[in-house]
PDB file of C-alpha atoms in Angstrom:
ATOM      1  CA  ALA A1414       0.000   0.000   0.000  1.00  0.00           C
ATOM      2  CA  GLN A1415       1.191   3.481  -0.728  1.00  0.00           C
ATOM      3  CA  SER A1416       2.009   6.043   1.953  1.00  0.00           C
ATOM      4  CA  VAL A1417       3.147   9.649   2.171  1.00  0.00           C
ATOM      5  CA  THR A1418       5.305  11.328   4.781  1.00  0.00           C
ATOM      6  CA  GLN A1419       5.500  15.049   5.278  1.00  0.00           C
ATOM      7  CA  PRO A1420       8.175  15.381   7.954  1.00  0.00           C
ATOM      8  CA  ASP A1421       7.530  19.023   8.790  1.00  0.00           C
ATOM      9  CA  ILE A1422       4.295  19.729  10.632  1.00  0.00           C
ATOM     10  CA  HIS A1423       4.905  23.465  10.856  1.00  0.00           C
ATOM     11  CA  ILE A1424       7.218  25.751   8.907  1.00  0.00           C
ATOM     12  CA  THR A1425       7.696  29.490   9.353  1.00  0.00           C
ATOM     13  CA  VAL A1426       9.401  31.624   6.718  1.00  0.00           C
ATOM     14  CA  SER A1427       9.801  35.334   6.196  1.00  0.00           C
ATOM     15  CA  GLU A1428       8.037  36.977   3.294  1.00  0.00           C
ATOM     16  CA  GLY A1429      10.357  37.030   0.303  1.00  0.00           C
ATOM     17  CA  ALA A1430      12.370  34.045   1.499  1.00  0.00           C
ATOM     18  CA  SER A1431      12.554  30.793  -0.400  1.00  0.00           C
ATOM     19  CA  LEU A1432      10.493  27.773   0.596  1.00  0.00           C
ATOM     20  CA  GLU A1433      10.885  24.028   0.369  1.00  0.00           C
ATOM     21  CA  LEU A1434       8.281  21.615   1.717  1.00  0.00           C
ATOM     22  CA  ARG A1435       9.313  18.000   1.923  1.00  0.00           C
ATOM     23  CA  CYS A1436       7.333  14.987   0.775  1.00  0.00           C
ATOM     24  CA  ASN A1437       8.442  11.359   0.748  1.00  0.00           C
ATOM     25  CA  TYR A1438       6.299   8.606  -0.669  1.00  0.00           C
ATOM     26  CA  SER A1439       6.248   4.861  -0.556  1.00  0.00           C
ATOM     27  CA  TYR A1440       4.935   3.021  -3.577  1.00  0.00           C
ATOM     28  CA  GLY A1441       6.215   0.027  -5.502  1.00  0.00           C
ATOM     29  CA  ALA A1442       5.689   1.277  -9.033  1.00  0.00           C
ATOM     30  CA  THR A1443       5.774   4.695 -10.650  1.00  0.00           C
ATOM     31  CA  PRO A1444       3.430   6.874  -8.673  1.00  0.00           C
ATOM     32  CA  TYR A1445       1.524   9.884  -9.694  1.00  0.00           C
ATOM     33  CA  LEU A1446       1.944  12.753  -7.285  1.00  0.00           C
ATOM     34  CA  PHE A1447       0.074  15.876  -6.339  1.00  0.00           C
ATOM     35  CA  TRP A1448       0.493  18.917  -4.158  1.00  0.00           C
ATOM     36  CA  TYR A1449      -2.642  20.614  -2.852  1.00  0.00           C
ATOM     37  CA  VAL A1450      -3.061  23.739  -0.751  1.00  0.00           C
ATOM     38  CA  GLN A1451      -5.818  24.309   1.777  1.00  0.00           C
ATOM     39  CA  SER A1452      -6.677  27.652   3.314  1.00  0.00           C
ATOM     40  CA  PRO A1453      -8.512  27.648   6.654  1.00  0.00           C
ATOM     41  CA  GLY A1454     -12.030  26.306   6.310  1.00  0.00           C
ATOM     42  CA  GLN A1455     -11.635  25.712   2.592  1.00  0.00           C
ATOM     43  CA  GLY A1456     -11.341  22.764   0.239  1.00  0.00           C
ATOM     44  CA  LEU A1457      -8.208  21.597  -1.536  1.00  0.00           C
ATOM     45  CA  GLN A1458      -6.764  23.555  -4.435  1.00  0.00           C
ATOM     46  CA  LEU A1459      -4.470  21.741  -6.847  1.00  0.00           C
ATOM     47  CA  LEU A1460      -1.025  23.344  -7.079  1.00  0.00           C
ATOM     48  CA  LEU A1461       0.690  20.893  -9.416  1.00  0.00           C
ATOM     49  CA  LYS A1462       0.930  17.265 -10.428  1.00  0.00           C
ATOM     50  CA  TYR A1463       3.453  14.746 -11.740  1.00  0.00           C
ATOM     51  CA  PHE A1464       2.411  11.841 -13.906  1.00  0.00           C
ATOM     52  CA  SER A1465       5.493  11.121 -16.025  1.00  0.00           C
ATOM     53  CA  GLY A1466       8.145  12.810 -18.117  1.00  0.00           C
ATOM     54  CA  ASP A1467      10.040  15.888 -16.994  1.00  0.00           C
ATOM     55  CA  THR A1468      10.772  15.477 -13.302  1.00  0.00           C
ATOM     56  CA  LEU A1469      10.563  19.212 -12.610  1.00  0.00           C
ATOM     57  CA  VAL A1470       6.967  20.348 -12.784  1.00  0.00           C
ATOM     58  CA  GLN A1471       5.612  23.854 -12.659  1.00  0.00           C
ATOM     59  CA  GLY A1472       2.392  24.754 -10.944  1.00  0.00           C
ATOM     60  CA  ILE A1473       0.233  27.701 -10.139  1.00  0.00           C
ATOM     61  CA  LYS A1474       1.175  30.639  -7.929  1.00  0.00           C
ATOM     62  CA  GLY A1475       4.880  30.259  -8.761  1.00  0.00           C
ATOM     63  CA  PHE A1476       5.280  26.830  -7.166  1.00  0.00           C
ATOM     64  CA  GLU A1477       7.354  23.999  -8.594  1.00  0.00           C
ATOM     65  CA  ALA A1478       8.170  20.472  -7.481  1.00  0.00           C
ATOM     66  CA  GLU A1479      10.828  17.959  -8.381  1.00  0.00           C
ATOM     67  CA  PHE A1480      10.271  14.218  -8.569  1.00  0.00           C
ATOM     68  CA  LYS A1481      13.313  12.245  -7.442  1.00  0.00           C
ATOM     69  CA  ARG A1482      12.772   8.536  -7.858  1.00  0.00           C
ATOM     70  CA  SER A1483      16.033   7.593  -6.134  1.00  0.00           C
ATOM     71  CA  GLN A1484      14.979   9.452  -3.010  1.00  0.00           C
ATOM     72  CA  SER A1485      11.239   8.708  -3.261  1.00  0.00           C
ATOM     73  CA  SER A1486      10.651  12.419  -2.870  1.00  0.00           C
ATOM     74  CA  PHE A1487       8.484  15.100  -4.417  1.00  0.00           C
ATOM     75  CA  ASN A1488       9.454  18.337  -2.680  1.00  0.00           C
ATOM     76  CA  LEU A1489       7.583  21.561  -3.277  1.00  0.00           C
ATOM     77  CA  ARG A1490       9.524  24.787  -3.769  1.00  0.00           C
ATOM     78  CA  LYS A1491       8.914  28.462  -4.243  1.00  0.00           C
ATOM     79  CA  PRO A1492      11.720  31.007  -4.706  1.00  0.00           C
ATOM     80  CA  SER A1493       9.997  33.906  -2.946  1.00  0.00           C
ATOM     81  CA  VAL A1494       7.109  33.424  -0.547  1.00  0.00           C
ATOM     82  CA  HIS A1495       4.226  35.885  -0.304  1.00  0.00           C
ATOM     83  CA  TRP A1496       2.142  36.458   2.822  1.00  0.00           C
ATOM     84  CA  SER A1497      -0.866  35.018   0.971  1.00  0.00           C
ATOM     85  CA  ASP A1498       0.915  31.652   0.719  1.00  0.00           C
ATOM     86  CA  ALA A1499       0.227  30.989   4.393  1.00  0.00           C
ATOM     87  CA  ALA A1500      -1.922  27.840   4.393  1.00  0.00           C
ATOM     88  CA  GLU A1501      -1.688  24.088   4.846  1.00  0.00           C
ATOM     89  CA  TYR A1502       0.004  22.071   2.132  1.00  0.00           C
ATOM     90  CA  PHE A1503      -0.719  18.438   1.387  1.00  0.00           C
ATOM     91  CA  CYS A1504       1.265  16.008  -0.696  1.00  0.00           C
ATOM     92  CA  ALA A1505      -0.651  13.050  -2.139  1.00  0.00           C
ATOM     93  CA  VAL A1506       0.212   9.901  -4.068  1.00  0.00           C
ATOM     94  CA  GLY A1507      -2.018   7.933  -6.385  1.00  0.00           C
ATOM     95  CA  ALA A1508      -1.560   4.384  -7.562  1.00  0.00           C
ATOM     96  CA  THR A1509      -1.400   3.402 -11.200  1.00  0.00           C
ATOM     97  CA  GLY A1510      -4.909   2.375 -12.125  1.00  0.00           C
ATOM     98  CA  GLY A1511      -6.010   3.495  -8.712  1.00  0.00           C
ATOM     99  CA  GLY A1512      -8.400   6.090  -9.976  1.00  0.00           C
ATOM    100  CA  ASN A1513      -9.252   8.730  -7.483  1.00  0.00           C
ATOM    101  CA  LYS A1514      -7.839   6.889  -4.521  1.00  0.00           C
ATOM    102  CA  LEU A1515      -5.233   9.293  -3.261  1.00  0.00           C
ATOM    103  CA  THR A1516      -3.213   8.787  -0.132  1.00  0.00           C
ATOM    104  CA  PHE A1517      -2.385  12.042   1.612  1.00  0.00           C
ATOM    105  CA  GLY A1518       0.306  13.086   3.999  1.00  0.00           C
ATOM    106  CA  THR A1519      -0.597  14.752   7.268  1.00  0.00           C
ATOM    107  CA  GLY A1520       0.152  18.175   5.862  1.00  0.00           C
ATOM    108  CA  THR A1521       2.575  21.020   6.535  1.00  0.00           C
ATOM    109  CA  GLN A1522       1.257  24.240   8.031  1.00  0.00           C
ATOM    110  CA  LEU A1523       3.061  27.225   6.521  1.00  0.00           C
ATOM    111  CA  LYS A1524       3.270  30.491   8.418  1.00  0.00           C
ATOM    112  CA  VAL A1525       4.671  33.585   6.712  1.00  0.00           C
ATOM    113  CA  GLU A1526       6.195  36.323   8.790  1.00  0.00           C
ATOM    114  CA  LEU A1527       5.960  39.847   7.445  1.00  0.00           C
TER     115      LEU A1527
ATOM    116  CA  ASP B 217     -16.503  26.134 -16.152  1.00  0.00           C
ATOM    117  CA  ALA B 218     -18.101  25.027 -12.896  1.00  0.00           C
ATOM    118  CA  GLY B 219     -15.808  23.253 -10.523  1.00  0.00           C
ATOM    119  CA  VAL B 220     -16.782  20.593  -8.019  1.00  0.00           C
ATOM    120  CA  THR B 221     -19.741  21.788  -5.986  1.00  0.00           C
ATOM    121  CA  GLN B 222     -20.897  20.387  -2.671  1.00  0.00           C
ATOM    122  CA  SER B 223     -23.886  20.933  -0.428  1.00  0.00           C
ATOM    123  CA  PRO B 224     -24.596  21.727   2.281  1.00  0.00           C
ATOM    124  CA  THR B 225     -21.536  23.662   3.370  1.00  0.00           C
ATOM    125  CA  HIS B 226     -22.180  23.241   7.088  1.00  0.00           C
ATOM    126  CA  LEU B 227     -24.532  21.106   9.107  1.00  0.00           C
ATOM    127  CA  ILE B 228     -25.026  19.936  12.649  1.00  0.00           C
ATOM    128  CA  LYS B 229     -26.508  16.538  13.477  1.00  0.00           C
ATOM    129  CA  THR B 230     -27.238  14.623  16.636  1.00  0.00           C
ATOM    130  CA  ARG B 231     -25.578  11.338  17.495  1.00  0.00           C
ATOM    131  CA  GLY B 232     -27.518   8.439  15.990  1.00  0.00           C
ATOM    132  CA  GLN B 233     -29.027  10.468  13.176  1.00  0.00           C
ATOM    133  CA  GLN B 234     -28.405  10.040   9.473  1.00  0.00           C
ATOM    134  CA  VAL B 235     -26.922  12.568   7.052  1.00  0.00           C
ATOM    135  CA  THR B 236     -26.788  12.950   3.266  1.00  0.00           C
ATOM    136  CA  LEU B 237     -24.168  15.063   1.542  1.00  0.00           C
ATOM    137  CA  ARG B 238     -24.287  15.957  -2.143  1.00  0.00           C
ATOM    138  CA  CYS B 239     -21.709  16.560  -4.835  1.00  0.00           C
ATOM    139  CA  SER B 240     -21.739  17.670  -8.449  1.00  0.00           C
ATOM    140  CA  PRO B 241     -18.521  16.894 -10.299  1.00  0.00           C
ATOM    141  CA  LYS B 242     -16.573  19.320 -12.420  1.00  0.00           C
ATOM    142  CA  SER B 243     -18.026  19.728 -15.895  1.00  0.00           C
ATOM    143  CA  GLY B 244     -16.914  16.855 -18.109  1.00  0.00           C
ATOM    144  CA  HIS B 245     -15.938  14.575 -15.229  1.00  0.00           C
ATOM    145  CA  ASP B 246     -17.584  11.217 -14.648  1.00  0.00           C
ATOM    146  CA  THR B 247     -15.807   9.847 -11.591  1.00  0.00           C
ATOM    147  CA  VAL B 248     -16.494  10.956  -8.043  1.00  0.00           C
ATOM    148  CA  SER B 249     -14.714  10.084  -4.826  1.00  0.00           C
ATOM    149  CA  TRP B 250     -15.367  11.052  -1.237  1.00  0.00           C
ATOM    150  CA  TYR B 251     -12.826  11.818   1.443  1.00  0.00           C
ATOM    151  CA  GLN B 252     -13.102  12.482   5.167  1.00  0.00           C
ATOM    152  CA  GLN B 253     -10.778  15.044   6.718  1.00  0.00           C
ATOM    153  CA  ALA B 254     -10.728  15.161  10.493  1.00  0.00           C
ATOM    154  CA  LEU B 255      -9.387  18.267  12.176  1.00  0.00           C
ATOM    155  CA  GLY B 256      -5.620  18.483  11.842  1.00  0.00           C
ATOM    156  CA  GLN B 257      -5.385  15.467   9.551  1.00  0.00           C
ATOM    157  CA  GLY B 258      -4.987  14.782   5.867  1.00  0.00           C
ATOM    158  CA  PRO B 259      -7.995  13.584   3.874  1.00  0.00           C
ATOM    159  CA  GLN B 260      -8.824   9.867   4.064  1.00  0.00           C
ATOM    160  CA  PHE B 261     -10.349   8.062   1.088  1.00  0.00           C
ATOM    161  CA  ILE B 262     -13.876   6.753   1.700  1.00  0.00           C
ATOM    162  CA  PHE B 263     -14.967   5.407  -1.692  1.00  0.00           C
ATOM    163  CA  GLN B 264     -15.070   6.054  -5.411  1.00  0.00           C
ATOM    164  CA  TYR B 265     -17.975   5.911  -7.862  1.00  0.00           C
ATOM    165  CA  TYR B 266     -17.738   5.378 -11.593  1.00  0.00           C
ATOM    166  CA  GLU B 267     -20.535   4.372 -13.958  1.00  0.00           C
ATOM    167  CA  GLU B 268     -22.925   4.463 -10.999  1.00  0.00           C
ATOM    168  CA  GLU B 269     -21.049   1.723  -9.172  1.00  0.00           C
ATOM    169  CA  GLU B 270     -18.773   1.759  -6.166  1.00  0.00           C
ATOM    170  CA  ARG B 271     -15.352   0.882  -7.567  1.00  0.00           C
ATOM    171  CA  GLN B 272     -13.042   1.235  -4.604  1.00  0.00           C
ATOM    172  CA  ARG B 273     -13.538   1.589  -0.903  1.00  0.00           C
ATOM    173  CA  GLY B 274     -11.288   2.731   1.891  1.00  0.00           C
ATOM    174  CA  ASN B 275     -11.269   1.543   5.464  1.00  0.00           C
ATOM    175  CA  PHE B 276     -14.673   2.876   6.480  1.00  0.00           C
ATOM    176  CA  PRO B 277     -17.578   0.951   8.022  1.00  0.00           C
ATOM    177  CA  ASP B 278     -20.785   0.089   6.200  1.00  0.00           C
ATOM    178  CA  ARG B 279     -22.483   3.031   7.900  1.00  0.00           C
ATOM    179  CA  PHE B 280     -20.898   5.020   5.092  1.00  0.00           C
ATOM    180  CA  SER B 281     -22.665   4.463   1.798  1.00  0.00           C
ATOM    181  CA  GLY B 282     -23.018   6.325  -1.434  1.00  0.00           C
ATOM    182  CA  HIS B 283     -24.698   6.632  -4.744  1.00  0.00           C
ATOM    183  CA  GLN B 284     -23.926   8.027  -8.151  1.00  0.00           C
ATOM    184  CA  PHE B 285     -26.653   9.263 -10.455  1.00  0.00           C
ATOM    185  CA  PRO B 286     -26.798   9.115 -14.270  1.00  0.00           C
ATOM    186  CA  ASN B 287     -25.729  12.764 -14.456  1.00  0.00           C
ATOM    187  CA  TYR B 288     -22.559  11.766 -12.506  1.00  0.00           C
ATOM    188  CA  SER B 289     -23.547  13.626  -9.347  1.00  0.00           C
ATOM    189  CA  SER B 290     -23.148  11.735  -6.116  1.00  0.00           C
ATOM    190  CA  GLU B 291     -24.404  11.432  -2.566  1.00  0.00           C
ATOM    191  CA  LEU B 292     -22.641  10.314   0.580  1.00  0.00           C
ATOM    192  CA  ASN B 293     -24.832   8.877   3.309  1.00  0.00           C
ATOM    193  CA  VAL B 294     -23.742   8.244   6.859  1.00  0.00           C
ATOM    194  CA  ASN B 295     -26.046   6.346   9.219  1.00  0.00           C
ATOM    195  CA  ALA B 296     -26.019   6.084  12.997  1.00  0.00           C
ATOM    196  CA  LEU B 297     -23.777   9.101  13.367  1.00  0.00           C
ATOM    197  CA  LEU B 298     -21.023   9.037  15.969  1.00  0.00           C
ATOM    198  CA  LEU B 299     -19.220  11.964  17.519  1.00  0.00           C
ATOM    199  CA  GLY B 300     -16.115  10.794  15.662  1.00  0.00           C
ATOM    200  CA  ASP B 301     -17.823  11.356  12.326  1.00  0.00           C
ATOM    201  CA  SER B 302     -17.426  15.092  12.833  1.00  0.00           C
ATOM    202  CA  ALA B 303     -15.176  16.184   9.974  1.00  0.00           C
ATOM    203  CA  LEU B 304     -14.878  17.971   6.668  1.00  0.00           C
ATOM    204  CA  TYR B 305     -16.205  15.750   3.883  1.00  0.00           C
ATOM    205  CA  LEU B 306     -14.589  16.417   0.549  1.00  0.00           C
ATOM    206  CA  CYS B 307     -15.807  15.376  -2.846  1.00  0.00           C
ATOM    207  CA  ALA B 308     -13.308  14.907  -5.670  1.00  0.00           C
ATOM    208  CA  SER B 309     -13.895  14.390  -9.367  1.00  0.00           C
ATOM    209  CA  SER B 310     -11.908  13.325 -12.383  1.00  0.00           C
ATOM    210  CA  LEU B 311     -12.383  11.923 -15.867  1.00  0.00           C
ATOM    211  CA  GLY B 312     -12.223   8.147 -15.732  1.00  0.00           C
ATOM    212  CA  VAL B 313     -10.496   5.965 -13.194  1.00  0.00           C
ATOM    213  CA  LEU B 314      -6.975   5.989 -14.574  1.00  0.00           C
ATOM    214  CA  ARG B 315      -4.287   8.624 -14.167  1.00  0.00           C
ATOM    215  CA  ASN B 316      -6.033  11.928 -14.352  1.00  0.00           C
ATOM    216  CA  THR B 317      -6.073  15.217 -12.587  1.00  0.00           C
ATOM    217  CA  ILE B 318      -8.264  15.163  -9.497  1.00  0.00           C
ATOM    218  CA  TYR B 319     -10.163  18.236  -8.392  1.00  0.00           C
ATOM    219  CA  PHE B 320     -11.739  18.814  -5.006  1.00  0.00           C
ATOM    220  CA  GLY B 321     -14.749  20.754  -3.856  1.00  0.00           C
ATOM    221  CA  GLU B 322     -14.916  23.122  -0.900  1.00  0.00           C
ATOM    222  CA  GLY B 323     -16.296  20.414   1.339  1.00  0.00           C
ATOM    223  CA  SER B 324     -19.169  19.929   3.741  1.00  0.00           C
ATOM    224  CA  TRP B 325     -18.479  20.514   7.411  1.00  0.00           C
ATOM    225  CA  LEU B 326     -20.345  17.996   9.558  1.00  0.00           C
ATOM    226  CA  THR B 327     -20.582  18.453  13.309  1.00  0.00           C
ATOM    227  CA  VAL B 328     -22.119  15.641  15.356  1.00  0.00           C
ATOM    228  CA  VAL B 329     -23.280  16.614  18.832  1.00  0.00           C
TER     229      VAL B 329
END
């Protein structure tokens, strides 16, 4: 069965600083991977996804993520954080042929200091 | 282009009661899944519907049931509500059951008292 680990429960960065949120997955075959963002009391908004091909994927709001098979990682990055990026970020893995069955990590709460 | 829509947005139920939550998938999507997100946790997969049939199910008891209609919309029903069922219930949609982008709605907040 697949699993996702987000090692950082909380992260605080200053506005304008760079950001990296870590995500490690466990899955026997080639996974497909997502990052979602959730603002308080809201649903999940898709930031980016990786299915195959180029291991560096670009998303919305200036986010990018890199798939590293050797490290079983899919870390999310942003070069310069804005105060509006404060939210909870979830990494999720889907199984090949697994349809909509995503397995989520426990999330990383991002706080941005002005 | 309408995204995934869910109703109601908030509701309060009493222990032992039954609840029905509704979801309309994103335009063009035919597959709907439901997730439960407890406070401070990541979403947990409940089940998936495709072609009006339950295709996959997570580790949830039979008190959780669902339905998909010919127009691809879906309902989640929970019977004999427990306090522990209090959570945000998220609906997700995609096209087909293979690798495809999955979009989520805003969710329905259920409080059981």
